[in-house]
């Protein structure tokens, strides 16, 4: 249903309305979701039909569209493949960094346009580094926020139920159920 609605944007079925980019490509999200959720033969056949009928013609570049169709069909019909630990780590890093690679590749690749393989490699490295920096900054800011909240709770001398404070500033490795007694109150400190 979501894909059918989104395909209305893809095929410009709303006359006289020029749609912005995110709406025009929203069908890709629904298509990816359908491929990811296809776990029966019937669902895979439906996903295959959706892929081969909607992807061609979208980019206006047959070779690019063929690669996208092949990749989506591979994901649809071969959900897992054997791998080595090293290859799995490398591919996991690429997958976890894919948003950051996407956000930075156009800045990197255009500077190395004369060397396509170097441009791709540099785009991947910069995107992975950017993802690592973002994760580190997020962890650092999250830690500061949790530490600051804990300090403010302590400094305010307010009585905060242990369950609430444990939800707000819970140290790693400690389960909330251990910190709460049988009747919801704190255990002996």
Short mmCIF file of N, CA and C in Angstrom, two decimals:
data_model
loop_
_atom_site.label_atom_id
_atom_site.label_comp_id
_atom_site.label_asym_id
_atom_site.label_seq_id
_atom_site.Cartn_x
_atom_site.Cartn_y
_atom_site.Cartn_z
N UNK A 1 0.81 -1.20 0.00
CA UNK A 1 0.00 0.00 0.00
C UNK A 1 0.85 1.26 0.00
N UNK A 2 1.88 1.25 0.86
CA UNK A 2 2.78 2.40 0.92
C UNK A 2 3.51 2.58 -0.40
N UNK A 3 3.93 1.46 -0.99
CA UNK A 3 4.65 1.55 -2.26
C UNK A 3 3.72 2.05 -3.37
N UNK A 4 2.49 1.58 -3.38
CA UNK A 4 1.54 2.03 -4.41
C UNK A 4 1.32 3.55 -4.31
N UNK A 5 1.18 4.05 -3.09
CA UNK A 5 1.03 5.50 -2.89
C UNK A 5 2.29 6.23 -3.35
N UNK A 6 3.44 5.72 -2.96
CA UNK A 6 4.71 6.37 -3.33
C UNK A 6 4.96 6.32 -4.83
N UNK A 7 4.51 5.26 -5.49
CA UNK A 7 4.68 5.17 -6.94
C UNK A 7 3.88 6.26 -7.66
N UNK A 8 2.84 6.74 -7.03
CA UNK A 8 2.11 7.89 -7.59
C UNK A 8 3.03 9.09 -7.74
N UNK A 9 3.93 9.27 -6.80
CA UNK A 9 4.91 10.35 -6.89
C UNK A 9 5.97 10.04 -7.95
N UNK A 10 6.37 8.77 -8.03
CA UNK A 10 7.40 8.38 -8.98
C UNK A 10 6.94 8.61 -10.42
N UNK A 11 5.67 8.30 -10.70
CA UNK A 11 5.14 8.43 -12.06
C UNK A 11 4.38 9.74 -12.29
N UNK A 12 4.52 10.69 -11.38
CA UNK A 12 3.88 12.01 -11.51
C UNK A 12 2.39 11.90 -11.81
N UNK A 13 1.68 11.14 -11.01
CA UNK A 13 0.24 10.94 -11.23
C UNK A 13 -0.61 12.07 -10.68
N UNK A 14 0.01 13.05 -10.05
CA UNK A 14 -0.71 14.22 -9.56
C UNK A 14 -0.51 15.31 -10.60
N UNK A 15 -1.51 15.57 -11.44
CA UNK A 15 -1.33 16.51 -12.54
C UNK A 15 -1.10 17.94 -12.07
N UNK A 16 -0.15 18.60 -12.73
CA UNK A 16 0.12 20.00 -12.46
C UNK A 16 0.91 20.27 -11.20
N UNK A 17 1.38 19.22 -10.51
CA UNK A 17 2.14 19.42 -9.28
C UNK A 17 3.55 18.90 -9.50
N UNK A 18 4.53 19.79 -9.32
CA UNK A 18 5.91 19.36 -9.43
C UNK A 18 6.39 18.98 -8.03
N UNK A 19 6.79 17.72 -7.87
CA UNK A 19 7.13 17.21 -6.54
C UNK A 19 8.60 17.39 -6.25
N UNK A 20 8.93 17.70 -4.99
CA UNK A 20 10.35 17.79 -4.61
C UNK A 20 11.00 16.41 -4.62
N UNK A 21 12.33 16.39 -4.66
CA UNK A 21 13.09 15.15 -4.73
C UNK A 21 12.72 14.07 -3.73
N UNK A 22 12.60 14.36 -2.44
CA UNK A 22 12.30 13.30 -1.47
C UNK A 22 10.99 12.57 -1.75
N UNK A 23 9.97 13.27 -2.17
CA UNK A 23 8.71 12.60 -2.48
C UNK A 23 8.83 11.78 -3.76
N UNK A 24 9.58 12.29 -4.72
CA UNK A 24 9.72 11.59 -5.99
C UNK A 24 10.49 10.28 -5.83
N UNK A 25 11.32 10.15 -4.81
CA UNK A 25 12.09 8.91 -4.62
C UNK A 25 11.60 8.10 -3.42
N UNK A 26 10.50 8.51 -2.81
CA UNK A 26 10.00 7.79 -1.63
C UNK A 26 9.63 6.34 -1.96
N UNK A 27 9.29 6.05 -3.19
CA UNK A 27 8.96 4.68 -3.59
C UNK A 27 10.16 3.76 -3.39
N UNK A 28 11.38 4.29 -3.50
CA UNK A 28 12.57 3.46 -3.30
C UNK A 28 12.64 2.93 -1.87
N UNK A 29 12.22 3.75 -0.91
CA UNK A 29 12.19 3.32 0.48
C UNK A 29 11.23 2.14 0.63
N UNK A 30 10.03 2.30 0.06
CA UNK A 30 9.03 1.24 0.15
C UNK A 30 9.50 -0.02 -0.59
N UNK A 31 10.17 0.15 -1.72
CA UNK A 31 10.68 -0.99 -2.47
C UNK A 31 11.75 -1.73 -1.67
N UNK A 32 12.66 -0.99 -1.06
CA UNK A 32 13.69 -1.61 -0.23
C UNK A 32 13.09 -2.35 0.95
N UNK A 33 12.07 -1.77 1.54
CA UNK A 33 11.38 -2.40 2.66
C UNK A 33 10.73 -3.70 2.21
N UNK A 34 10.09 -3.67 1.03
CA UNK A 34 9.45 -4.88 0.50
C UNK A 34 10.48 -5.97 0.25
N UNK A 35 11.61 -5.60 -0.30
CA UNK A 35 12.68 -6.58 -0.55
C UNK A 35 13.19 -7.15 0.76
N UNK A 36 13.39 -6.29 1.75
CA UNK A 36 13.91 -6.75 3.05
C UNK A 36 12.94 -7.67 3.77
N UNK A 37 11.65 -7.43 3.62
CA UNK A 37 10.64 -8.22 4.33
C UNK A 37 10.20 -9.47 3.56
N UNK A 38 10.61 -9.61 2.32
CA UNK A 38 10.19 -10.75 1.50
C UNK A 38 10.86 -12.03 2.00
N UNK A 39 10.09 -12.85 2.72
CA UNK A 39 10.67 -14.06 3.30
C UNK A 39 9.97 -15.35 2.86
N UNK A 40 9.00 -15.21 1.97
CA UNK A 40 8.35 -16.38 1.39
C UNK A 40 8.50 -16.29 -0.13
N UNK A 41 8.24 -17.39 -0.81
CA UNK A 41 8.37 -17.39 -2.26
C UNK A 41 7.40 -16.41 -2.90
N UNK A 42 6.17 -16.36 -2.42
CA UNK A 42 5.18 -15.43 -2.97
C UNK A 42 5.63 -13.98 -2.75
N UNK A 43 6.10 -13.68 -1.56
CA UNK A 43 6.56 -12.33 -1.27
C UNK A 43 7.78 -11.97 -2.13
N UNK A 44 8.68 -12.92 -2.33
CA UNK A 44 9.85 -12.67 -3.18
C UNK A 44 9.44 -12.45 -4.63
N UNK A 45 8.45 -13.21 -5.10
CA UNK A 45 7.96 -13.01 -6.47
C UNK A 45 7.32 -11.62 -6.63
N UNK A 46 6.57 -11.20 -5.62
CA UNK A 46 5.96 -9.86 -5.65
C UNK A 46 7.05 -8.77 -5.63
N UNK A 47 8.06 -8.96 -4.78
CA UNK A 47 9.16 -7.99 -4.72
C UNK A 47 9.91 -7.96 -6.05
N UNK A 48 10.12 -9.14 -6.65
CA UNK A 48 10.80 -9.21 -7.94
C UNK A 48 10.00 -8.45 -8.99
N UNK A 49 8.71 -8.66 -9.02
CA UNK A 49 7.84 -7.96 -9.96
C UNK A 49 7.93 -6.45 -9.75
N UNK A 50 7.91 -6.02 -8.51
CA UNK A 50 8.00 -4.60 -8.20
C UNK A 50 9.34 -4.02 -8.67
N UNK A 51 10.42 -4.75 -8.44
CA UNK A 51 11.75 -4.28 -8.84
C UNK A 51 11.84 -4.13 -10.35
N UNK A 52 11.47 -5.18 -11.09
CA UNK A 52 11.68 -5.16 -12.54
C UNK A 52 10.69 -4.24 -13.27
N UNK A 53 9.61 -3.85 -12.61
CA UNK A 53 8.66 -2.94 -13.27
C UNK A 53 8.83 -1.48 -12.87
N UNK A 54 9.50 -1.20 -11.76
CA UNK A 54 9.59 0.20 -11.31
C UNK A 54 10.98 0.82 -11.45
N UNK A 55 12.03 0.04 -11.34
CA UNK A 55 13.38 0.62 -11.41
C UNK A 55 13.75 1.06 -12.83
N UNK A 56 13.53 0.24 -13.86
CA UNK A 56 13.92 0.67 -15.21
C UNK A 56 13.22 1.97 -15.61
N UNK A 57 14.02 2.87 -16.16
CA UNK A 57 13.49 4.16 -16.60
C UNK A 57 13.56 5.25 -15.56
N UNK A 58 13.87 4.92 -14.32
CA UNK A 58 13.88 5.96 -13.28
C UNK A 58 15.07 6.90 -13.42
N UNK A 59 16.26 6.33 -13.61
CA UNK A 59 17.48 7.15 -13.69
C UNK A 59 17.78 7.62 -15.11
N UNK A 60 17.22 6.93 -16.09
CA UNK A 60 17.52 7.30 -17.47
C UNK A 60 18.89 6.82 -17.92
N UNK A 61 19.43 5.83 -17.21
CA UNK A 61 20.75 5.27 -17.54
C UNK A 61 20.63 3.76 -17.39
N UNK A 62 20.52 3.07 -18.51
CA UNK A 62 20.20 1.63 -18.50
C UNK A 62 21.21 0.80 -17.72
N UNK A 63 22.49 1.11 -17.84
CA UNK A 63 23.51 0.31 -17.15
C UNK A 63 23.38 0.47 -15.63
N UNK A 64 23.18 1.68 -15.18
CA UNK A 64 23.00 1.93 -13.74
C UNK A 64 21.76 1.20 -13.22
N UNK A 65 20.68 1.29 -13.98
CA UNK A 65 19.44 0.64 -13.57
C UNK A 65 19.58 -0.87 -13.55
N UNK A 66 20.34 -1.43 -14.48
CA UNK A 66 20.57 -2.88 -14.51
C UNK A 66 21.33 -3.33 -13.27
N UNK A 67 22.30 -2.54 -12.85
CA UNK A 67 23.05 -2.87 -11.62
C UNK A 67 22.13 -2.81 -10.41
N UNK A 68 21.28 -1.80 -10.35
CA UNK A 68 20.34 -1.67 -9.22
C UNK A 68 19.36 -2.84 -9.20
N UNK A 69 18.80 -3.18 -10.36
CA UNK A 69 17.87 -4.31 -10.45
C UNK A 69 18.57 -5.60 -10.01
N UNK A 70 19.78 -5.84 -10.53
CA UNK A 70 20.52 -7.06 -10.18
C UNK A 70 20.79 -7.11 -8.67
N UNK A 71 21.19 -5.99 -8.08
CA UNK A 71 21.45 -5.95 -6.65
C UNK A 71 20.21 -6.21 -5.83
N UNK A 72 19.10 -5.59 -6.20
CA UNK A 72 17.86 -5.81 -5.47
C UNK A 72 17.37 -7.25 -5.60
N UNK A 73 17.50 -7.81 -6.79
CA UNK A 73 17.08 -9.20 -6.97
C UNK A 73 17.98 -10.15 -6.19
N UNK A 74 19.27 -9.84 -6.13
CA UNK A 74 20.18 -10.65 -5.33
C UNK A 74 19.79 -10.60 -3.85
N UNK A 75 19.48 -9.40 -3.37
CA UNK A 75 19.04 -9.26 -1.98
C UNK A 75 17.72 -9.98 -1.73
N UNK A 76 16.86 -9.99 -2.73
CA UNK A 76 15.55 -10.64 -2.59
C UNK A 76 15.67 -12.15 -2.50
N UNK A 77 16.48 -12.73 -3.36
CA UNK A 77 16.52 -14.19 -3.48
C UNK A 77 17.68 -14.85 -2.74
N UNK A 78 18.72 -14.10 -2.41
CA UNK A 78 19.86 -14.67 -1.69
C UNK A 78 20.12 -13.79 -0.46
N UNK A 79 19.31 -13.96 0.59
CA UNK A 79 19.42 -13.06 1.75
C UNK A 79 20.71 -13.23 2.55
N UNK A 80 21.35 -14.40 2.49
CA UNK A 80 22.62 -14.59 3.20
C UNK A 80 23.59 -15.32 2.29
N UNK A 81 24.87 -15.02 2.47
CA UNK A 81 25.92 -15.71 1.74
C UNK A 81 27.05 -16.03 2.71
N UNK A 82 27.77 -17.11 2.47
CA UNK A 82 28.89 -17.42 3.35
C UNK A 82 29.97 -16.35 3.23
N UNK A 83 30.65 -16.09 4.32
CA UNK A 83 31.66 -15.04 4.32
C UNK A 83 32.73 -15.35 5.36
N UNK A 84 33.85 -14.68 5.23
CA UNK A 84 34.89 -14.78 6.25
C UNK A 84 34.66 -13.68 7.28
N UNK A 85 35.26 -13.83 8.42
CA UNK A 85 35.11 -12.82 9.49
C UNK A 85 35.64 -11.46 9.03
N UNK A 86 36.79 -11.46 8.35
CA UNK A 86 37.38 -10.20 7.88
C UNK A 86 36.47 -9.51 6.86
N UNK A 87 35.98 -10.28 5.90
CA UNK A 87 35.09 -9.70 4.89
C UNK A 87 33.80 -9.19 5.52
N UNK A 88 33.26 -9.92 6.48
CA UNK A 88 32.04 -9.49 7.16
C UNK A 88 32.28 -8.18 7.92
N UNK A 89 33.42 -8.06 8.56
CA UNK A 89 33.73 -6.81 9.28
C UNK A 89 33.86 -5.64 8.32
N UNK A 90 34.54 -5.89 7.18
CA UNK A 90 34.71 -4.84 6.18
C UNK A 90 33.35 -4.40 5.62
N UNK A 91 32.53 -5.36 5.24
CA UNK A 91 31.22 -5.04 4.69
C UNK A 91 30.30 -4.41 5.74
N UNK A 92 30.42 -4.85 6.99
CA UNK A 92 29.65 -4.24 8.07
C UNK A 92 30.05 -2.78 8.28
N UNK A 93 31.34 -2.50 8.19
CA UNK A 93 31.82 -1.13 8.32
C UNK A 93 31.29 -0.27 7.17
N UNK A 94 31.33 -0.81 5.96
CA UNK A 94 30.79 -0.07 4.81
C UNK A 94 29.29 0.18 4.98
N UNK A 95 28.56 -0.83 5.42
CA UNK A 95 27.11 -0.68 5.60
C UNK A 95 26.81 0.36 6.69
N UNK A 96 27.53 0.28 7.80
CA UNK A 96 27.29 1.22 8.90
C UNK A 96 27.67 2.65 8.53
N UNK A 97 28.55 2.79 7.56
CA UNK A 97 29.02 4.11 7.14
C UNK A 97 28.34 4.60 5.88
N UNK A 98 27.39 3.85 5.36
CA UNK A 98 26.82 4.17 4.05
C UNK A 98 26.18 5.55 3.98
N UNK A 99 25.50 5.98 5.01
CA UNK A 99 24.92 7.32 4.99
C UNK A 99 26.00 8.37 4.87
N UNK A 100 27.07 8.22 5.63
CA UNK A 100 28.15 9.20 5.62
C UNK A 100 28.93 9.16 4.30
N UNK A 101 29.06 7.98 3.72
CA UNK A 101 29.68 7.87 2.40
C UNK A 101 28.82 8.62 1.39
N UNK A 102 27.52 8.41 1.47
CA UNK A 102 26.59 9.07 0.56
C UNK A 102 26.67 10.60 0.72
N UNK A 103 26.75 11.07 1.96
CA UNK A 103 26.77 12.51 2.21
C UNK A 103 28.05 13.19 1.75
N UNK A 104 29.16 12.46 1.70
CA UNK A 104 30.44 13.08 1.38
C UNK A 104 31.01 12.71 0.01
N UNK A 105 30.51 11.66 -0.62
CA UNK A 105 31.16 11.17 -1.83
C UNK A 105 31.21 12.20 -2.96
N UNK A 106 30.21 13.01 -3.08
CA UNK A 106 30.18 13.96 -4.19
C UNK A 106 31.25 15.04 -4.04
N UNK A 107 31.65 15.32 -2.81
CA UNK A 107 32.73 16.28 -2.59
C UNK A 107 34.10 15.67 -2.90
N UNK A 108 34.25 14.40 -2.59
CA UNK A 108 35.53 13.73 -2.77
C UNK A 108 35.71 13.28 -4.21
N UNK A 109 34.72 12.61 -4.76
CA UNK A 109 34.84 12.00 -6.07
C UNK A 109 35.11 13.03 -7.17
N UNK A 110 34.45 14.17 -7.09
CA UNK A 110 34.62 15.18 -8.14
C UNK A 110 36.04 15.73 -8.19
N UNK A 111 36.76 15.68 -7.08
CA UNK A 111 38.13 16.17 -7.07
C UNK A 111 39.10 15.15 -7.70
N UNK A 112 38.66 13.89 -7.80
CA UNK A 112 39.48 12.83 -8.38
C UNK A 112 38.79 12.24 -9.61
N UNK A 113 38.08 13.07 -10.33
CA UNK A 113 37.28 12.61 -11.46
C UNK A 113 38.12 11.92 -12.54
N UNK A 114 39.38 12.30 -12.68
CA UNK A 114 40.24 11.70 -13.70
C UNK A 114 40.69 10.29 -13.35
N UNK A 115 40.54 9.89 -12.08
CA UNK A 115 40.95 8.56 -11.62
C UNK A 115 39.77 7.91 -10.91
N UNK A 116 38.87 7.26 -11.66
CA UNK A 116 37.63 6.75 -11.06
C UNK A 116 37.84 5.78 -9.90
N UNK A 117 38.76 4.83 -10.02
CA UNK A 117 38.97 3.88 -8.91
C UNK A 117 39.50 4.57 -7.67
N UNK A 118 40.42 5.50 -7.86
CA UNK A 118 40.94 6.26 -6.73
C UNK A 118 39.83 7.12 -6.12
N UNK A 119 38.99 7.69 -6.98
CA UNK A 119 37.87 8.50 -6.49
C UNK A 119 36.90 7.69 -5.64
N UNK A 120 36.60 6.47 -6.08
CA UNK A 120 35.70 5.60 -5.31
C UNK A 120 36.36 5.23 -3.98
N UNK A 121 37.62 4.81 -4.04
CA UNK A 121 38.33 4.41 -2.81
C UNK A 121 38.42 5.58 -1.82
N UNK A 122 38.76 6.76 -2.32
CA UNK A 122 38.86 7.93 -1.45
C UNK A 122 37.49 8.30 -0.87
N UNK A 123 36.44 8.18 -1.68
CA UNK A 123 35.08 8.47 -1.19
C UNK A 123 34.70 7.53 -0.06
N UNK A 124 35.06 6.25 -0.20
CA UNK A 124 34.75 5.27 0.86
C UNK A 124 35.52 5.58 2.13
N UNK A 125 36.81 5.88 1.98
CA UNK A 125 37.65 6.17 3.16
C UNK A 125 37.16 7.42 3.89
N UNK A 126 36.85 8.47 3.15
CA UNK A 126 36.38 9.71 3.78
C UNK A 126 35.04 9.47 4.47
N UNK A 127 34.13 8.75 3.82
CA UNK A 127 32.83 8.46 4.42
C UNK A 127 32.95 7.63 5.69
N UNK A 128 33.83 6.63 5.67
CA UNK A 128 34.05 5.79 6.86
C UNK A 128 34.65 6.62 7.99
N UNK A 129 35.60 7.49 7.65
CA UNK A 129 36.21 8.35 8.68
C UNK A 129 35.18 9.31 9.26
N UNK A 130 34.34 9.86 8.42
CA UNK A 130 33.28 10.77 8.87
C UNK A 130 32.30 10.04 9.78
N UNK A 131 31.94 8.81 9.43
CA UNK A 131 31.04 8.01 10.27
C UNK A 131 31.66 7.74 11.63
N UNK A 132 32.96 7.39 11.64
CA UNK A 132 33.65 7.13 12.91
C UNK A 132 33.68 8.40 13.76
N UNK A 133 33.94 9.53 13.14
CA UNK A 133 33.96 10.80 13.86
C UNK A 133 32.57 11.11 14.43
N UNK A 134 31.53 10.89 13.64
CA UNK A 134 30.17 11.15 14.11
C UNK A 134 29.80 10.24 15.28
N UNK A 135 30.17 8.95 15.19
CA UNK A 135 29.87 8.02 16.30
C UNK A 135 30.64 8.43 17.56
N UNK A 136 31.89 8.83 17.39
CA UNK A 136 32.70 9.24 18.55
C UNK A 136 32.10 10.51 19.18
N UNK A 137 31.75 11.48 18.37
CA UNK A 137 31.17 12.72 18.89
C UNK A 137 29.84 12.46 19.58
N UNK A 138 29.02 11.59 19.01
CA UNK A 138 27.74 11.24 19.62
C UNK A 138 27.94 10.57 20.98
N UNK A 139 28.89 9.63 21.04
CA UNK A 139 29.17 8.95 22.31
C UNK A 139 29.70 9.94 23.35
N UNK A 140 30.56 10.83 22.91
CA UNK A 140 31.13 11.82 23.83
C UNK A 140 30.04 12.75 24.36
N UNK A 141 29.20 13.26 23.47
CA UNK A 141 28.13 14.15 23.90
C UNK A 141 27.10 13.43 24.75
N UNK A 142 26.81 12.18 24.43
CA UNK A 142 25.88 11.38 25.22
C UNK A 142 26.43 11.17 26.62
N UNK A 143 27.72 10.87 26.71
CA UNK A 143 28.35 10.68 28.01
C UNK A 143 28.34 11.95 28.84
N UNK A 144 28.61 13.07 28.19
CA UNK A 144 28.59 14.35 28.90
C UNK A 144 27.18 14.67 29.39
N UNK A 145 26.18 14.40 28.55
CA UNK A 145 24.80 14.67 28.93
C UNK A 145 24.39 13.80 30.11
N UNK A 146 24.73 12.52 30.08
CA UNK A 146 24.37 11.62 31.17
C UNK A 146 25.08 12.03 32.45
N UNK A 147 26.39 12.37 32.34
CA UNK A 147 27.15 12.80 33.52
C UNK A 147 26.56 14.08 34.07
N UNK A 148 26.24 15.03 33.20
CA UNK A 148 25.69 16.31 33.63
C UNK A 148 24.33 16.12 34.29
N UNK A 149 23.48 15.25 33.74
CA UNK A 149 22.17 14.98 34.33
C UNK A 149 22.32 14.36 35.71
N UNK A 150 23.23 13.40 35.84
CA UNK A 150 23.46 12.78 37.14
C UNK A 150 23.94 13.78 38.17
N UNK A 151 24.83 14.69 37.75
CA UNK A 151 25.34 15.73 38.65
C UNK A 151 24.20 16.67 39.05
N UNK A 152 23.36 17.06 38.10
CA UNK A 152 22.26 17.96 38.41
C UNK A 152 21.27 17.31 39.36
N UNK A 153 20.99 16.02 39.16
CA UNK A 153 20.08 15.33 40.07
C UNK A 153 20.65 15.30 41.49
N UNK A 154 21.94 15.03 41.60
CA UNK A 154 22.57 14.97 42.91
C UNK A 154 22.62 16.35 43.55
N UNK A 155 22.98 17.38 42.76
CA UNK A 155 23.12 18.73 43.29
C UNK A 155 21.78 19.35 43.69
N UNK A 156 20.71 18.92 43.05
CA UNK A 156 19.42 19.55 43.31
C UNK A 156 18.82 19.09 44.65
N UNK A 157 19.35 18.00 45.22
CA UNK A 157 18.86 17.46 46.48
C UNK A 157 17.39 17.09 46.40
N UNK A 158 16.91 16.84 45.18
CA UNK A 158 15.52 16.43 45.02
C UNK A 158 15.43 14.93 45.19
N UNK A 159 14.29 14.50 45.67
CA UNK A 159 14.05 13.07 45.80
C UNK A 159 13.50 12.56 44.48
N UNK A 160 14.28 11.74 43.80
CA UNK A 160 13.87 11.17 42.52
C UNK A 160 13.76 9.67 42.72
N UNK A 161 12.63 9.09 42.36
CA UNK A 161 12.51 7.63 42.49
C UNK A 161 13.64 6.94 41.75
N UNK A 162 14.14 5.87 42.36
CA UNK A 162 15.29 5.16 41.80
C UNK A 162 15.01 4.67 40.39
N UNK A 163 13.79 4.20 40.13
CA UNK A 163 13.48 3.70 38.79
C UNK A 163 13.63 4.81 37.76
N UNK A 164 13.16 6.03 38.09
CA UNK A 164 13.27 7.15 37.17
C UNK A 164 14.73 7.52 36.96
N UNK A 165 15.50 7.62 38.03
CA UNK A 165 16.90 7.99 37.88
C UNK A 165 17.68 6.91 37.15
N UNK A 166 17.31 5.65 37.34
CA UNK A 166 17.99 4.58 36.63
C UNK A 166 17.68 4.63 35.14
N UNK A 167 16.47 5.06 34.79
CA UNK A 167 16.15 5.21 33.37
C UNK A 167 16.91 6.36 32.75
N UNK A 168 17.12 7.42 33.52
CA UNK A 168 17.78 8.60 32.99
C UNK A 168 19.30 8.45 32.94
N UNK A 169 19.90 7.88 33.97
CA UNK A 169 21.34 7.76 34.04
C UNK A 169 21.71 6.35 34.45
N UNK A 170 21.53 5.39 33.62
CA UNK A 170 21.79 4.00 33.97
C UNK A 170 23.20 3.63 33.54
N UNK A 171 24.06 3.23 34.48
CA UNK A 171 25.40 2.79 34.10
C UNK A 171 25.32 1.54 33.24
N UNK A 172 26.30 1.36 32.36
CA UNK A 172 26.33 0.18 31.50
C UNK A 172 26.52 -1.07 32.33
N UNK A 173 25.86 -2.13 31.90
CA UNK A 173 26.06 -3.43 32.52
C UNK A 173 25.21 -3.69 33.75
N UNK A 174 24.45 -2.71 34.21
CA UNK A 174 23.62 -2.91 35.39
C UNK A 174 22.17 -2.95 34.93
N UNK A 175 21.49 -4.01 35.26
CA UNK A 175 20.09 -4.13 34.86
C UNK A 175 19.23 -3.35 35.84
N UNK A 176 18.23 -2.70 35.30
CA UNK A 176 17.32 -1.91 36.11
C UNK A 176 16.62 -2.77 37.14
N UNK A 177 16.32 -4.01 36.83
CA UNK A 177 15.60 -4.87 37.77
C UNK A 177 16.42 -5.16 39.02
N UNK A 178 17.73 -5.13 38.92
CA UNK A 178 18.57 -5.35 40.11
C UNK A 178 18.55 -4.16 41.04
N UNK A 179 18.31 -2.97 40.48
CA UNK A 179 18.37 -1.77 41.30
C UNK A 179 17.05 -1.47 41.99
N UNK A 180 16.01 -2.21 41.67
CA UNK A 180 14.69 -1.94 42.25
C UNK A 180 14.27 -3.14 43.10
N UNK A 181 13.79 -2.84 44.27
CA UNK A 181 13.34 -3.90 45.17
C UNK A 181 12.01 -4.50 44.72
N UNK A 182 11.52 -5.44 45.51
CA UNK A 182 10.29 -6.16 45.16
C UNK A 182 9.07 -5.25 45.03
N UNK A 183 9.01 -4.20 45.86
CA UNK A 183 7.85 -3.32 45.82
C UNK A 183 8.14 -2.05 45.02
N UNK A 184 9.20 -2.04 44.23
CA UNK A 184 9.51 -0.86 43.41
C UNK A 184 10.43 0.12 44.09
N UNK A 185 10.77 -0.10 45.38
CA UNK A 185 11.67 0.81 46.07
C UNK A 185 13.11 0.36 45.93
N UNK A 186 14.04 1.19 46.34
CA UNK A 186 15.45 0.81 46.21
C UNK A 186 15.82 -0.29 47.20
N UNK A 187 16.73 -1.13 46.78
CA UNK A 187 17.26 -2.15 47.68
C UNK A 187 18.27 -1.48 48.62
N UNK A 188 18.81 -2.25 49.52
CA UNK A 188 19.81 -1.68 50.44
C UNK A 188 20.96 -1.11 49.64
N UNK A 189 21.41 0.06 50.05
CA UNK A 189 22.52 0.70 49.34
C UNK A 189 23.81 0.36 49.98
#
